[in-house]
Structure formats: structure tokens, C-alpha cells
Amino acid sequence: FIKNDYNAIQFKDSKVLNTFYSNWNSNKRFSVLHLGDSHLQNENLPNKCRQLIQELLGDGGIGLIQPFSIVKSYDASFYKSTHSGTWTYGKSYILPPKLTLGVRGMSAKTEDDKATFEIAFNKSPSSQNTILTVFYSNIAESYGPIIMADTIAAVFLSKTGDVLKYQLPSKFSKIKFLLNKTNEIQNQFTLYGMSLSNSDDSAAVWHNAGVGACQYKSLLYEDKYEEQAAYLNPDLVIVDYGTNDFLYTNKIPEQLKSEIEKVVAKVKKTNPRASII
């Protein structure tokens, strides 16, 4: 059933995979950013890739995670999400997007300071998932997050632009996200996405940015993609769309080639050293 002679990647010039080859053999963090649609969002394929690469290069953490409940979408295979309060949302398959989007392709906003969400893992993540990165809208009107790992409060580490970093305990099964209003100016909170990783920038991380039903052009509407993908600093970017571009018409649209070229150009501009598949 599996034809190993077909298990190959075609490329014009071996130099295009230089970053992939050199960083694979280094002792530094090896990061993959996987962009695509529904076959990624459920985590069946990406999580298997994550497990395989981490067997070879070590466990650098899960990478991008998403509280799918607040964007009214289906959960990942190895974690579930719930929420309280009122959230509005935008997703990269609904164009133009209702909210500004980042690399995860899903954003949610609330004006309710009592709003919460929770991510519950089927089994506790490995002890390498001790750094939680939060991509959010850093404006004066934003509520401050309170993050709990089970019953333990996450330790705030840093704030740089629209990025918050927290230290988590080495063992937990749930992440709960609450909001803290500390002054009268604060009236909203916008979440672009989150990521789990280890603390020493080593081993492999597989960032799954799949959004069900989206098309190639979806990436072109992610206004925060550049700054967030630059922060993730992938060695390899996998651009894995296609089905939804012709699913409903059963033909390849004339503009698809141009859209693919624009997507690849955006990926290259953001991470010029990254290899692209």
C-alpha cells in the first residue's frame, strides 16, 4: 500500500533546502510552521509529524495551540476547549476577516472582563511545555490576562510588543485563561493565538496553523502574519492548501497561480532563510 519510491520531495535546486539541512543537524531549536486547512486543524496529521520529528530531534514543545471554542470551531484530537462569556471571532476562511488575523488564522475578541476559556489536554503535555507565549493586541484598553495551569498561577516573564510570555509548571493537564480589569480604560481583549515550548530553545517544535475550509489566499489576509511568523522563526514552512480552492467548482481558478505566488512571496519576505515546501 505504501510505495516508498513515491515518498520524495521535488525541488529545482538543492540550495532551497539549505536551512532545513543545516539546522536539522545543529543542536539548536528546529521549528516547523505548517500552514493549511482542515486536514491540519484537527491535529491528526500534524501531531503525528510532531511525534516523529521529536523522536529524532528531541521535544521542544507542542507549538501553536488554539482555544477553538471561542472561535466556534471543532477541537484538536489531543485537547479540548470550553469558554464562558461573549466572544466575537474572525477566521481565515471568512474573507474579508471580521477581526485582524495572525499566523494562527483565528482571532477572538471579548469586551467582557468575566470571559474565560480553558484548554484541557487528553493527557498532560510533556515537561518540555513550560513556556506559554500569548499573541494579543497590546493596547491601553486591553484587559490583563490571568493564566492558571491547573491550580497553579503561571508566572509572568515578559511583554514585548504584542507578545506575552509566561512560565508554567512542568506538569499540568489544563490551562485556564481569565481576564483582569485594573482600570476604567480597559474594556476589551483580543487573542491572536498561543504557543507552548520548552525554555532553552532546543529540540523540535511543530507549529500547526491549520484552519478548516480556508484557501491559499487566506494567508494574504493575515495582517499580523509577518510579525508573528518572524517571532516563531521557522526553519521550515510547509504551505499545505489547495482542496478548498476547487472543491465547490471542480476546476482550478484562473487566479490561483498568482495567489500561490503571492503567498510564497509573503512567506519568503517574513522568513527569508526558511526552507519552503
PDB file of C-alpha atoms in Angstrom:
ATOM      1  CA  PHE A   1       0.000   0.000   0.000  1.00  0.00           C
ATOM      2  CA  ILE A   2       2.794   2.436   0.832  1.00  0.00           C
ATOM      3  CA  LYS A   3       5.024   2.979  -2.190  1.00  0.00           C
ATOM      4  CA  ASN A   4       8.315   4.195  -0.752  1.00  0.00           C
ATOM      5  CA  ASP A   5       9.686   5.178  -4.163  1.00  0.00           C
ATOM      6  CA  TYR A   6       6.981   7.871  -4.265  1.00  0.00           C
ATOM      7  CA  ASN A   7       7.998   9.189  -0.848  1.00  0.00           C
ATOM      8  CA  ALA A   8      10.010  12.091  -2.222  1.00  0.00           C
ATOM      9  CA  ILE A   9      10.025  15.870  -2.370  1.00  0.00           C
ATOM     10  CA  GLN A  10      10.767  17.514  -5.715  1.00  0.00           C
ATOM     11  CA  PHE A  11      12.791  20.710  -5.815  1.00  0.00           C
ATOM     12  CA  LYS A  12      14.551  22.701  -8.510  1.00  0.00           C
ATOM     13  CA  ASP A  13      17.800  23.375  -6.656  1.00  0.00           C
ATOM     14  CA  SER A  14      19.224  21.673  -3.568  1.00  0.00           C
ATOM     15  CA  LYS A  15      20.138  25.104  -2.173  1.00  0.00           C
ATOM     16  CA  VAL A  16      16.466  25.843  -1.433  1.00  0.00           C
ATOM     17  CA  LEU A  17      16.638  23.337   1.429  1.00  0.00           C
ATOM     18  CA  ASN A  18      19.929  24.621   2.878  1.00  0.00           C
ATOM     19  CA  THR A  19      18.315  25.923   6.078  1.00  0.00           C
ATOM     20  CA  PHE A  20      16.420  22.667   6.516  1.00  0.00           C
ATOM     21  CA  TYR A  21      19.584  20.572   6.153  1.00  0.00           C
ATOM     22  CA  SER A  22      21.926  22.707   8.253  1.00  0.00           C
ATOM     23  CA  ASN A  23      19.531  23.341  11.131  1.00  0.00           C
ATOM     24  CA  TRP A  24      18.372  19.726  11.221  1.00  0.00           C
ATOM     25  CA  ASN A  25      21.921  18.731  12.078  1.00  0.00           C
ATOM     26  CA  SER A  26      22.522  21.502  14.618  1.00  0.00           C
ATOM     27  CA  ASN A  27      21.840  21.423  18.341  1.00  0.00           C
ATOM     28  CA  LYS A  28      19.553  24.446  18.162  1.00  0.00           C
ATOM     29  CA  ARG A  29      15.772  24.677  18.040  1.00  0.00           C
ATOM     30  CA  PHE A  30      14.320  23.169  14.854  1.00  0.00           C
ATOM     31  CA  SER A  31      10.996  24.850  14.127  1.00  0.00           C
ATOM     32  CA  VAL A  32       8.363  23.902  11.560  1.00  0.00           C
ATOM     33  CA  LEU A  33       5.430  26.164  10.639  1.00  0.00           C
ATOM     34  CA  HIS A  34       2.680  24.134   8.956  1.00  0.00           C
ATOM     35  CA  LEU A  35       0.091  26.261   7.107  1.00  0.00           C
ATOM     36  CA  GLY A  36      -3.059  24.685   5.699  1.00  0.00           C
ATOM     37  CA  ASP A  37      -6.717  23.820   6.132  1.00  0.00           C
ATOM     38  CA  SER A  38      -8.993  21.202   7.750  1.00  0.00           C
ATOM     39  CA  HIS A  39      -6.634  18.233   7.414  1.00  0.00           C
ATOM     40  CA  LEU A  40      -4.344  20.152   9.792  1.00  0.00           C
ATOM     41  CA  GLN A  41      -6.780  21.787  12.215  1.00  0.00           C
ATOM     42  CA  ASN A  42      -7.859  18.520  13.849  1.00  0.00           C
ATOM     43  CA  GLU A  43      -4.178  17.751  14.640  1.00  0.00           C
ATOM     44  CA  ASN A  44      -4.265  14.127  13.425  1.00  0.00           C
ATOM     45  CA  LEU A  45      -1.559  14.626  10.795  1.00  0.00           C
ATOM     46  CA  PRO A  46       0.453  17.458  12.440  1.00  0.00           C
ATOM     47  CA  ASN A  47       0.592  15.723  15.819  1.00  0.00           C
ATOM     48  CA  LYS A  48       1.897  12.530  14.198  1.00  0.00           C
ATOM     49  CA  CYS A  49       4.558  14.616  12.413  1.00  0.00           C
ATOM     50  CA  ARG A  50       5.327  16.325  15.718  1.00  0.00           C
ATOM     51  CA  GLN A  51       5.806  12.990  17.482  1.00  0.00           C
ATOM     52  CA  LEU A  52       8.038  11.594  14.725  1.00  0.00           C
ATOM     53  CA  ILE A  53      10.304  14.631  14.469  1.00  0.00           C
ATOM     54  CA  GLN A  54      10.628  14.894  18.238  1.00  0.00           C
ATOM     55  CA  GLU A  55      11.694  11.253  18.416  1.00  0.00           C
ATOM     56  CA  LEU A  56      14.604  12.256  16.170  1.00  0.00           C
ATOM     57  CA  LEU A  57      15.486  15.757  17.385  1.00  0.00           C
ATOM     58  CA  GLY A  58      14.056  15.968  20.899  1.00  0.00           C
ATOM     59  CA  ASP A  59      10.958  17.527  22.409  1.00  0.00           C
ATOM     60  CA  GLY A  60      10.821  21.303  22.088  1.00  0.00           C
ATOM     61  CA  GLY A  61       7.130  21.554  22.994  1.00  0.00           C
ATOM     62  CA  ILE A  62       3.804  21.406  21.165  1.00  0.00           C
ATOM     63  CA  GLY A  63       3.999  24.751  19.392  1.00  0.00           C
ATOM     64  CA  LEU A  64       0.859  26.650  18.399  1.00  0.00           C
ATOM     65  CA  ILE A  65      -2.326  25.794  20.293  1.00  0.00           C
ATOM     66  CA  GLN A  66      -5.784  27.307  19.937  1.00  0.00           C
ATOM     67  CA  PRO A  67      -8.881  27.573  22.152  1.00  0.00           C
ATOM     68  CA  PHE A  68     -11.221  26.581  19.315  1.00  0.00           C
ATOM     69  CA  SER A  69     -14.322  27.064  21.461  1.00  0.00           C
ATOM     70  CA  ILE A  70     -14.051  30.874  21.386  1.00  0.00           C
ATOM     71  CA  VAL A  71     -13.949  30.862  17.568  1.00  0.00           C
ATOM     72  CA  LYS A  72     -16.831  28.338  17.343  1.00  0.00           C
ATOM     73  CA  SER A  73     -14.830  25.595  15.656  1.00  0.00           C
ATOM     74  CA  TYR A  74     -14.007  21.932  16.219  1.00  0.00           C
ATOM     75  CA  ASP A  75     -11.288  20.892  18.630  1.00  0.00           C
ATOM     76  CA  ALA A  76      -7.927  19.221  18.177  1.00  0.00           C
ATOM     77  CA  SER A  77      -7.559  15.478  18.602  1.00  0.00           C
ATOM     78  CA  PHE A  78      -5.485  15.727  21.785  1.00  0.00           C
ATOM     79  CA  TYR A  79      -7.053  18.702  23.562  1.00  0.00           C
ATOM     80  CA  LYS A  80     -10.499  20.232  24.002  1.00  0.00           C
ATOM     81  CA  SER A  81     -11.582  23.774  24.809  1.00  0.00           C
ATOM     82  CA  THR A  82     -14.523  25.432  26.572  1.00  0.00           C
ATOM     83  CA  HIS A  83     -15.319  29.060  27.337  1.00  0.00           C
ATOM     84  CA  SER A  84     -17.600  31.431  29.194  1.00  0.00           C
ATOM     85  CA  GLY A  85     -18.738  34.933  28.326  1.00  0.00           C
ATOM     86  CA  THR A  86     -19.253  36.508  24.918  1.00  0.00           C
ATOM     87  CA  TRP A  87     -16.543  36.353  22.267  1.00  0.00           C
ATOM     88  CA  THR A  88     -16.587  37.618  18.684  1.00  0.00           C
ATOM     89  CA  TYR A  89     -14.203  35.980  16.234  1.00  0.00           C
ATOM     90  CA  GLY A  90     -12.573  36.000  12.836  1.00  0.00           C
ATOM     91  CA  LYS A  91     -11.214  33.057  10.841  1.00  0.00           C
ATOM     92  CA  SER A  92      -9.146  32.985   7.683  1.00  0.00           C
ATOM     93  CA  TYR A  93     -11.784  31.155   5.661  1.00  0.00           C
ATOM     94  CA  ILE A  94     -14.266  34.015   6.189  1.00  0.00           C
ATOM     95  CA  LEU A  95     -12.962  36.807   3.957  1.00  0.00           C
ATOM     96  CA  PRO A  96     -12.544  39.650   4.486  1.00  0.00           C
ATOM     97  CA  PRO A  97     -11.916  38.683   8.123  1.00  0.00           C
ATOM     98  CA  LYS A  98     -14.084  40.188  10.857  1.00  0.00           C
ATOM     99  CA  LEU A  99     -11.039  40.688  13.090  1.00  0.00           C
ATOM    100  CA  THR A 100      -7.339  41.205  12.450  1.00  0.00           C
ATOM    101  CA  LEU A 101      -5.714  37.794  11.982  1.00  0.00           C
ATOM    102  CA  GLY A 102      -2.277  36.491  12.871  1.00  0.00           C
ATOM    103  CA  VAL A 103      -0.257  33.414  11.969  1.00  0.00           C
ATOM    104  CA  ARG A 104      -2.793  31.074  13.599  1.00  0.00           C
ATOM    105  CA  GLY A 105      -5.514  32.308  11.242  1.00  0.00           C
ATOM    106  CA  MET A 106      -8.102  32.608  14.043  1.00  0.00           C
ATOM    107  CA  SER A 107      -8.693  35.563  16.368  1.00  0.00           C
ATOM    108  CA  ALA A 108     -11.213  36.212  19.131  1.00  0.00           C
ATOM    109  CA  LYS A 109     -12.223  39.381  20.967  1.00  0.00           C
ATOM    110  CA  THR A 110     -14.246  39.982  24.090  1.00  0.00           C
ATOM    111  CA  GLU A 111     -15.473  43.101  25.883  1.00  0.00           C
ATOM    112  CA  ASP A 112     -16.493  41.016  28.895  1.00  0.00           C
ATOM    113  CA  ASP A 113     -13.930  41.129  31.694  1.00  0.00           C
ATOM    114  CA  LYS A 114     -15.549  38.000  33.184  1.00  0.00           C
ATOM    115  CA  ALA A 115     -14.986  35.992  29.988  1.00  0.00           C
ATOM    116  CA  THR A 116     -12.778  32.900  30.246  1.00  0.00           C
ATOM    117  CA  PHE A 117     -11.607  29.915  28.260  1.00  0.00           C
ATOM    118  CA  GLU A 118      -9.989  26.619  29.176  1.00  0.00           C
ATOM    119  CA  ILE A 119      -7.889  24.124  27.238  1.00  0.00           C
ATOM    120  CA  ALA A 120      -7.956  20.585  28.642  1.00  0.00           C
ATOM    121  CA  PHE A 121      -5.433  18.062  27.312  1.00  0.00           C
ATOM    122  CA  ASN A 122      -6.337  14.380  26.917  1.00  0.00           C
ATOM    123  CA  LYS A 123      -3.134  13.630  28.792  1.00  0.00           C
ATOM    124  CA  SER A 124      -0.693  16.003  30.444  1.00  0.00           C
ATOM    125  CA  PRO A 125       1.749  17.609  27.988  1.00  0.00           C
ATOM    126  CA  SER A 126       5.384  16.645  28.416  1.00  0.00           C
ATOM    127  CA  SER A 127       7.546  18.502  30.914  1.00  0.00           C
ATOM    128  CA  GLN A 128       9.072  20.420  27.989  1.00  0.00           C
ATOM    129  CA  ASN A 129       5.948  22.591  27.623  1.00  0.00           C
ATOM    130  CA  THR A 130       6.834  25.150  30.287  1.00  0.00           C
ATOM    131  CA  ILE A 131       6.758  28.390  28.260  1.00  0.00           C
ATOM    132  CA  LEU A 132       3.403  29.778  27.159  1.00  0.00           C
ATOM    133  CA  THR A 133       3.546  32.526  24.530  1.00  0.00           C
ATOM    134  CA  VAL A 134       0.416  34.629  24.026  1.00  0.00           C
ATOM    135  CA  PHE A 135      -0.114  36.731  20.892  1.00  0.00           C
ATOM    136  CA  TYR A 136      -2.575  39.511  21.701  1.00  0.00           C
ATOM    137  CA  SER A 137      -3.493  43.132  20.984  1.00  0.00           C
ATOM    138  CA  ASN A 138      -1.277  45.209  23.271  1.00  0.00           C
ATOM    139  CA  ILE A 139      -3.304  48.388  23.604  1.00  0.00           C
ATOM    140  CA  ALA A 140      -4.120  50.572  26.623  1.00  0.00           C
ATOM    141  CA  GLU A 141      -7.731  49.333  26.522  1.00  0.00           C
ATOM    142  CA  SER A 142      -6.736  45.681  26.887  1.00  0.00           C
ATOM    143  CA  TYR A 143      -7.534  43.665  29.998  1.00  0.00           C
ATOM    144  CA  GLY A 144      -4.637  41.822  31.574  1.00  0.00           C
ATOM    145  CA  PRO A 145      -4.643  38.013  31.393  1.00  0.00           C
ATOM    146  CA  ILE A 146      -4.511  35.704  34.402  1.00  0.00           C
ATOM    147  CA  ILE A 147      -3.344  32.224  33.400  1.00  0.00           C
ATOM    148  CA  MET A 148      -3.691  29.101  35.508  1.00  0.00           C
ATOM    149  CA  ALA A 149      -2.064  25.734  34.860  1.00  0.00           C
ATOM    150  CA  ASP A 150      -4.446  23.506  36.819  1.00  0.00           C
ATOM    151  CA  THR A 151      -4.451  25.289  40.197  1.00  0.00           C
ATOM    152  CA  ILE A 152      -1.043  26.973  39.792  1.00  0.00           C
ATOM    153  CA  ALA A 153      -0.793  30.554  38.545  1.00  0.00           C
ATOM    154  CA  ALA A 154       1.533  31.000  35.571  1.00  0.00           C
ATOM    155  CA  VAL A 155       4.487  33.290  36.256  1.00  0.00           C
ATOM    156  CA  PHE A 156       4.675  36.350  34.012  1.00  0.00           C
ATOM    157  CA  LEU A 157       8.065  36.562  32.293  1.00  0.00           C
ATOM    158  CA  SER A 158       7.973  39.332  29.697  1.00  0.00           C
ATOM    159  CA  LYS A 159       5.976  41.585  27.393  1.00  0.00           C
ATOM    160  CA  THR A 160       7.428  42.556  24.024  1.00  0.00           C
ATOM    161  CA  GLY A 161       5.089  44.339  21.643  1.00  0.00           C
ATOM    162  CA  ASP A 162       2.042  42.115  21.143  1.00  0.00           C
ATOM    163  CA  VAL A 163       3.689  39.082  22.777  1.00  0.00           C
ATOM    164  CA  LEU A 164       3.359  37.906  26.381  1.00  0.00           C
ATOM    165  CA  LYS A 165       5.450  35.086  27.862  1.00  0.00           C
ATOM    166  CA  TYR A 166       4.626  33.009  30.932  1.00  0.00           C
ATOM    167  CA  GLN A 167       6.351  30.245  32.876  1.00  0.00           C
ATOM    168  CA  LEU A 168       4.220  27.149  33.503  1.00  0.00           C
ATOM    169  CA  PRO A 169       4.853  24.253  35.903  1.00  0.00           C
ATOM    170  CA  SER A 170       6.402  21.102  34.456  1.00  0.00           C
ATOM    171  CA  LYS A 171       3.182  19.132  34.896  1.00  0.00           C
ATOM    172  CA  PHE A 172      -0.390  20.227  34.168  1.00  0.00           C
ATOM    173  CA  SER A 173      -3.479  18.976  32.360  1.00  0.00           C
ATOM    174  CA  LYS A 174      -5.440  22.219  31.883  1.00  0.00           C
ATOM    175  CA  ILE A 175      -4.730  25.828  31.007  1.00  0.00           C
ATOM    176  CA  LYS A 176      -7.343  28.334  32.137  1.00  0.00           C
ATOM    177  CA  PHE A 177      -7.354  31.897  30.836  1.00  0.00           C
ATOM    178  CA  LEU A 178      -9.059  34.665  32.803  1.00  0.00           C
ATOM    179  CA  LEU A 179      -9.097  38.435  32.446  1.00  0.00           C
ATOM    180  CA  ASN A 180      -8.220  41.145  34.951  1.00  0.00           C
ATOM    181  CA  LYS A 181      -9.590  44.695  34.677  1.00  0.00           C
ATOM    182  CA  THR A 182      -7.283  47.006  36.606  1.00  0.00           C
ATOM    183  CA  ASN A 183      -8.533  50.439  35.472  1.00  0.00           C
ATOM    184  CA  GLU A 184     -11.512  52.122  33.813  1.00  0.00           C
ATOM    185  CA  ILE A 185      -9.772  52.463  30.452  1.00  0.00           C
ATOM    186  CA  GLN A 186      -9.642  48.700  29.939  1.00  0.00           C
ATOM    187  CA  ASN A 187     -12.669  47.412  28.025  1.00  0.00           C
ATOM    188  CA  GLN A 188     -11.539  44.600  25.699  1.00  0.00           C
ATOM    189  CA  PHE A 189      -9.140  41.764  24.968  1.00  0.00           C
ATOM    190  CA  THR A 190      -8.119  40.298  21.588  1.00  0.00           C
ATOM    191  CA  LEU A 191      -6.332  36.963  21.301  1.00  0.00           C
ATOM    192  CA  TYR A 192      -4.461  36.042  18.102  1.00  0.00           C
ATOM    193  CA  GLY A 193      -3.114  32.688  19.299  1.00  0.00           C
ATOM    194  CA  MET A 194      -0.826  30.898  21.755  1.00  0.00           C
ATOM    195  CA  SER A 195       2.170  28.577  21.708  1.00  0.00           C
ATOM    196  CA  LEU A 196       3.759  26.058  24.086  1.00  0.00           C
ATOM    197  CA  SER A 197       7.506  25.400  24.032  1.00  0.00           C
ATOM    198  CA  ASN A 198      10.468  24.493  26.206  1.00  0.00           C
ATOM    199  CA  SER A 199      12.623  27.041  27.977  1.00  0.00           C
ATOM    200  CA  ASP A 200      16.024  26.546  26.339  1.00  0.00           C
ATOM    201  CA  ASP A 201      15.267  26.961  22.611  1.00  0.00           C
ATOM    202  CA  SER A 202      16.407  23.437  21.803  1.00  0.00           C
ATOM    203  CA  ALA A 203      14.871  20.380  20.078  1.00  0.00           C
ATOM    204  CA  ALA A 204      11.937  20.380  17.639  1.00  0.00           C
ATOM    205  CA  VAL A 205       8.645  22.299  17.595  1.00  0.00           C
ATOM    206  CA  TRP A 206       5.845  21.685  15.076  1.00  0.00           C
ATOM    207  CA  HIS A 207       3.559  24.735  14.823  1.00  0.00           C
ATOM    208  CA  ASN A 208       0.184  23.743  13.394  1.00  0.00           C
ATOM    209  CA  ALA A 209      -1.606  26.748  11.840  1.00  0.00           C
ATOM    210  CA  GLY A 210      -4.355  24.834  10.040  1.00  0.00           C
ATOM    211  CA  VAL A 211      -7.786  26.447   9.624  1.00  0.00           C
ATOM    212  CA  GLY A 212     -10.652  24.351   8.286  1.00  0.00           C
ATOM    213  CA  ALA A 213     -12.160  25.418   4.920  1.00  0.00           C
ATOM    214  CA  CYS A 214      -9.540  28.096   4.131  1.00  0.00           C
ATOM    215  CA  GLN A 215      -7.883  28.639   0.766  1.00  0.00           C
ATOM    216  CA  TYR A 216      -4.419  29.680  -0.434  1.00  0.00           C
ATOM    217  CA  LYS A 217      -5.415  33.354  -0.461  1.00  0.00           C
ATOM    218  CA  SER A 218      -6.353  33.175   3.232  1.00  0.00           C
ATOM    219  CA  LEU A 219      -2.751  33.842   4.213  1.00  0.00           C
ATOM    220  CA  LEU A 220      -2.809  37.127   2.304  1.00  0.00           C
ATOM    221  CA  TYR A 221      -5.458  38.446   4.737  1.00  0.00           C
ATOM    222  CA  GLU A 222      -3.450  37.672   7.891  1.00  0.00           C
ATOM    223  CA  ASP A 223      -2.179  41.168   8.718  1.00  0.00           C
ATOM    224  CA  LYS A 224      -0.250  40.034  11.802  1.00  0.00           C
ATOM    225  CA  TYR A 225       1.340  37.075   9.994  1.00  0.00           C
ATOM    226  CA  GLU A 226       4.673  38.759   9.350  1.00  0.00           C
ATOM    227  CA  GLU A 227       5.473  39.802  12.908  1.00  0.00           C
ATOM    228  CA  GLN A 228       4.217  36.562  14.480  1.00  0.00           C
ATOM    229  CA  ALA A 229       5.840  34.213  11.963  1.00  0.00           C
ATOM    230  CA  ALA A 230       9.073  36.173  12.368  1.00  0.00           C
ATOM    231  CA  TYR A 231       8.804  35.618  16.119  1.00  0.00           C
ATOM    232  CA  LEU A 232       8.312  31.850  15.627  1.00  0.00           C
ATOM    233  CA  ASN A 233      11.379  31.873  13.339  1.00  0.00           C
ATOM    234  CA  PRO A 234      10.688  28.598  11.476  1.00  0.00           C
ATOM    235  CA  ASP A 235      13.444  26.668   9.727  1.00  0.00           C
ATOM    236  CA  LEU A 236      10.843  25.018   7.508  1.00  0.00           C
ATOM    237  CA  VAL A 237       7.488  26.390   6.330  1.00  0.00           C
ATOM    238  CA  ILE A 238       5.047  23.897   4.795  1.00  0.00           C
ATOM    239  CA  VAL A 239       2.386  25.579   2.633  1.00  0.00           C
ATOM    240  CA  ASP A 240      -0.326  22.929   2.533  1.00  0.00           C
ATOM    241  CA  TYR A 241      -3.531  24.320   0.975  1.00  0.00           C
ATOM    242  CA  GLY A 242      -5.387  23.509  -2.224  1.00  0.00           C
ATOM    243  CA  THR A 243      -8.533  21.417  -1.854  1.00  0.00           C
ATOM    244  CA  ASN A 244     -10.833  24.287  -0.923  1.00  0.00           C
ATOM    245  CA  ASP A 245      -9.717  26.317  -3.930  1.00  0.00           C
ATOM    246  CA  PHE A 246     -11.506  23.970  -6.327  1.00  0.00           C
ATOM    247  CA  LEU A 247     -13.735  21.839  -4.078  1.00  0.00           C
ATOM    248  CA  TYR A 248     -17.002  23.580  -4.947  1.00  0.00           C
ATOM    249  CA  THR A 249     -16.431  24.293  -8.640  1.00  0.00           C
ATOM    250  CA  ASN A 250     -14.358  21.225  -9.579  1.00  0.00           C
ATOM    251  CA  LYS A 251     -11.943  23.385 -11.531  1.00  0.00           C
ATOM    252  CA  ILE A 252      -8.755  25.309 -10.795  1.00  0.00           C
ATOM    253  CA  PRO A 253      -9.481  29.064 -10.739  1.00  0.00           C
ATOM    254  CA  GLU A 254      -7.507  31.278 -13.094  1.00  0.00           C
ATOM    255  CA  GLN A 255      -6.147  33.438 -10.269  1.00  0.00           C
ATOM    256  CA  LEU A 256      -4.839  30.511  -8.206  1.00  0.00           C
ATOM    257  CA  LYS A 257      -1.315  30.595  -9.649  1.00  0.00           C
ATOM    258  CA  SER A 258      -0.999  34.292  -8.849  1.00  0.00           C
ATOM    259  CA  GLU A 259      -2.344  33.739  -5.317  1.00  0.00           C
ATOM    260  CA  ILE A 260       0.135  30.919  -4.663  1.00  0.00           C
ATOM    261  CA  GLU A 261       2.998  33.123  -5.868  1.00  0.00           C
ATOM    262  CA  LYS A 262       1.872  35.927  -3.532  1.00  0.00           C
ATOM    263  CA  VAL A 263       1.639  33.506  -0.598  1.00  0.00           C
ATOM    264  CA  VAL A 264       5.135  32.153  -1.218  1.00  0.00           C
ATOM    265  CA  ALA A 265       6.453  35.716  -1.568  1.00  0.00           C
ATOM    266  CA  LYS A 266       4.899  36.638   1.785  1.00  0.00           C
ATOM    267  CA  VAL A 267       6.421  33.574   3.455  1.00  0.00           C
ATOM    268  CA  LYS A 268       9.838  34.343   1.933  1.00  0.00           C
ATOM    269  CA  LYS A 269       9.722  38.000   2.925  1.00  0.00           C
ATOM    270  CA  THR A 270       8.873  37.112   6.520  1.00  0.00           C
ATOM    271  CA  ASN A 271      11.352  34.252   6.962  1.00  0.00           C
ATOM    272  CA  PRO A 272      13.907  34.689   4.165  1.00  0.00           C
ATOM    273  CA  ARG A 273      16.185  31.897   5.406  1.00  0.00           C
ATOM    274  CA  ALA A 274      13.445  29.309   5.890  1.00  0.00           C
ATOM    275  CA  SER A 275      13.085  26.391   3.530  1.00  0.00           C
ATOM    276  CA  ILE A 276       9.636  26.133   1.955  1.00  0.00           C
ATOM    277  CA  ILE A 277       7.721  23.018   0.931  1.00  0.00           C
TER     278      ILE A 277
END
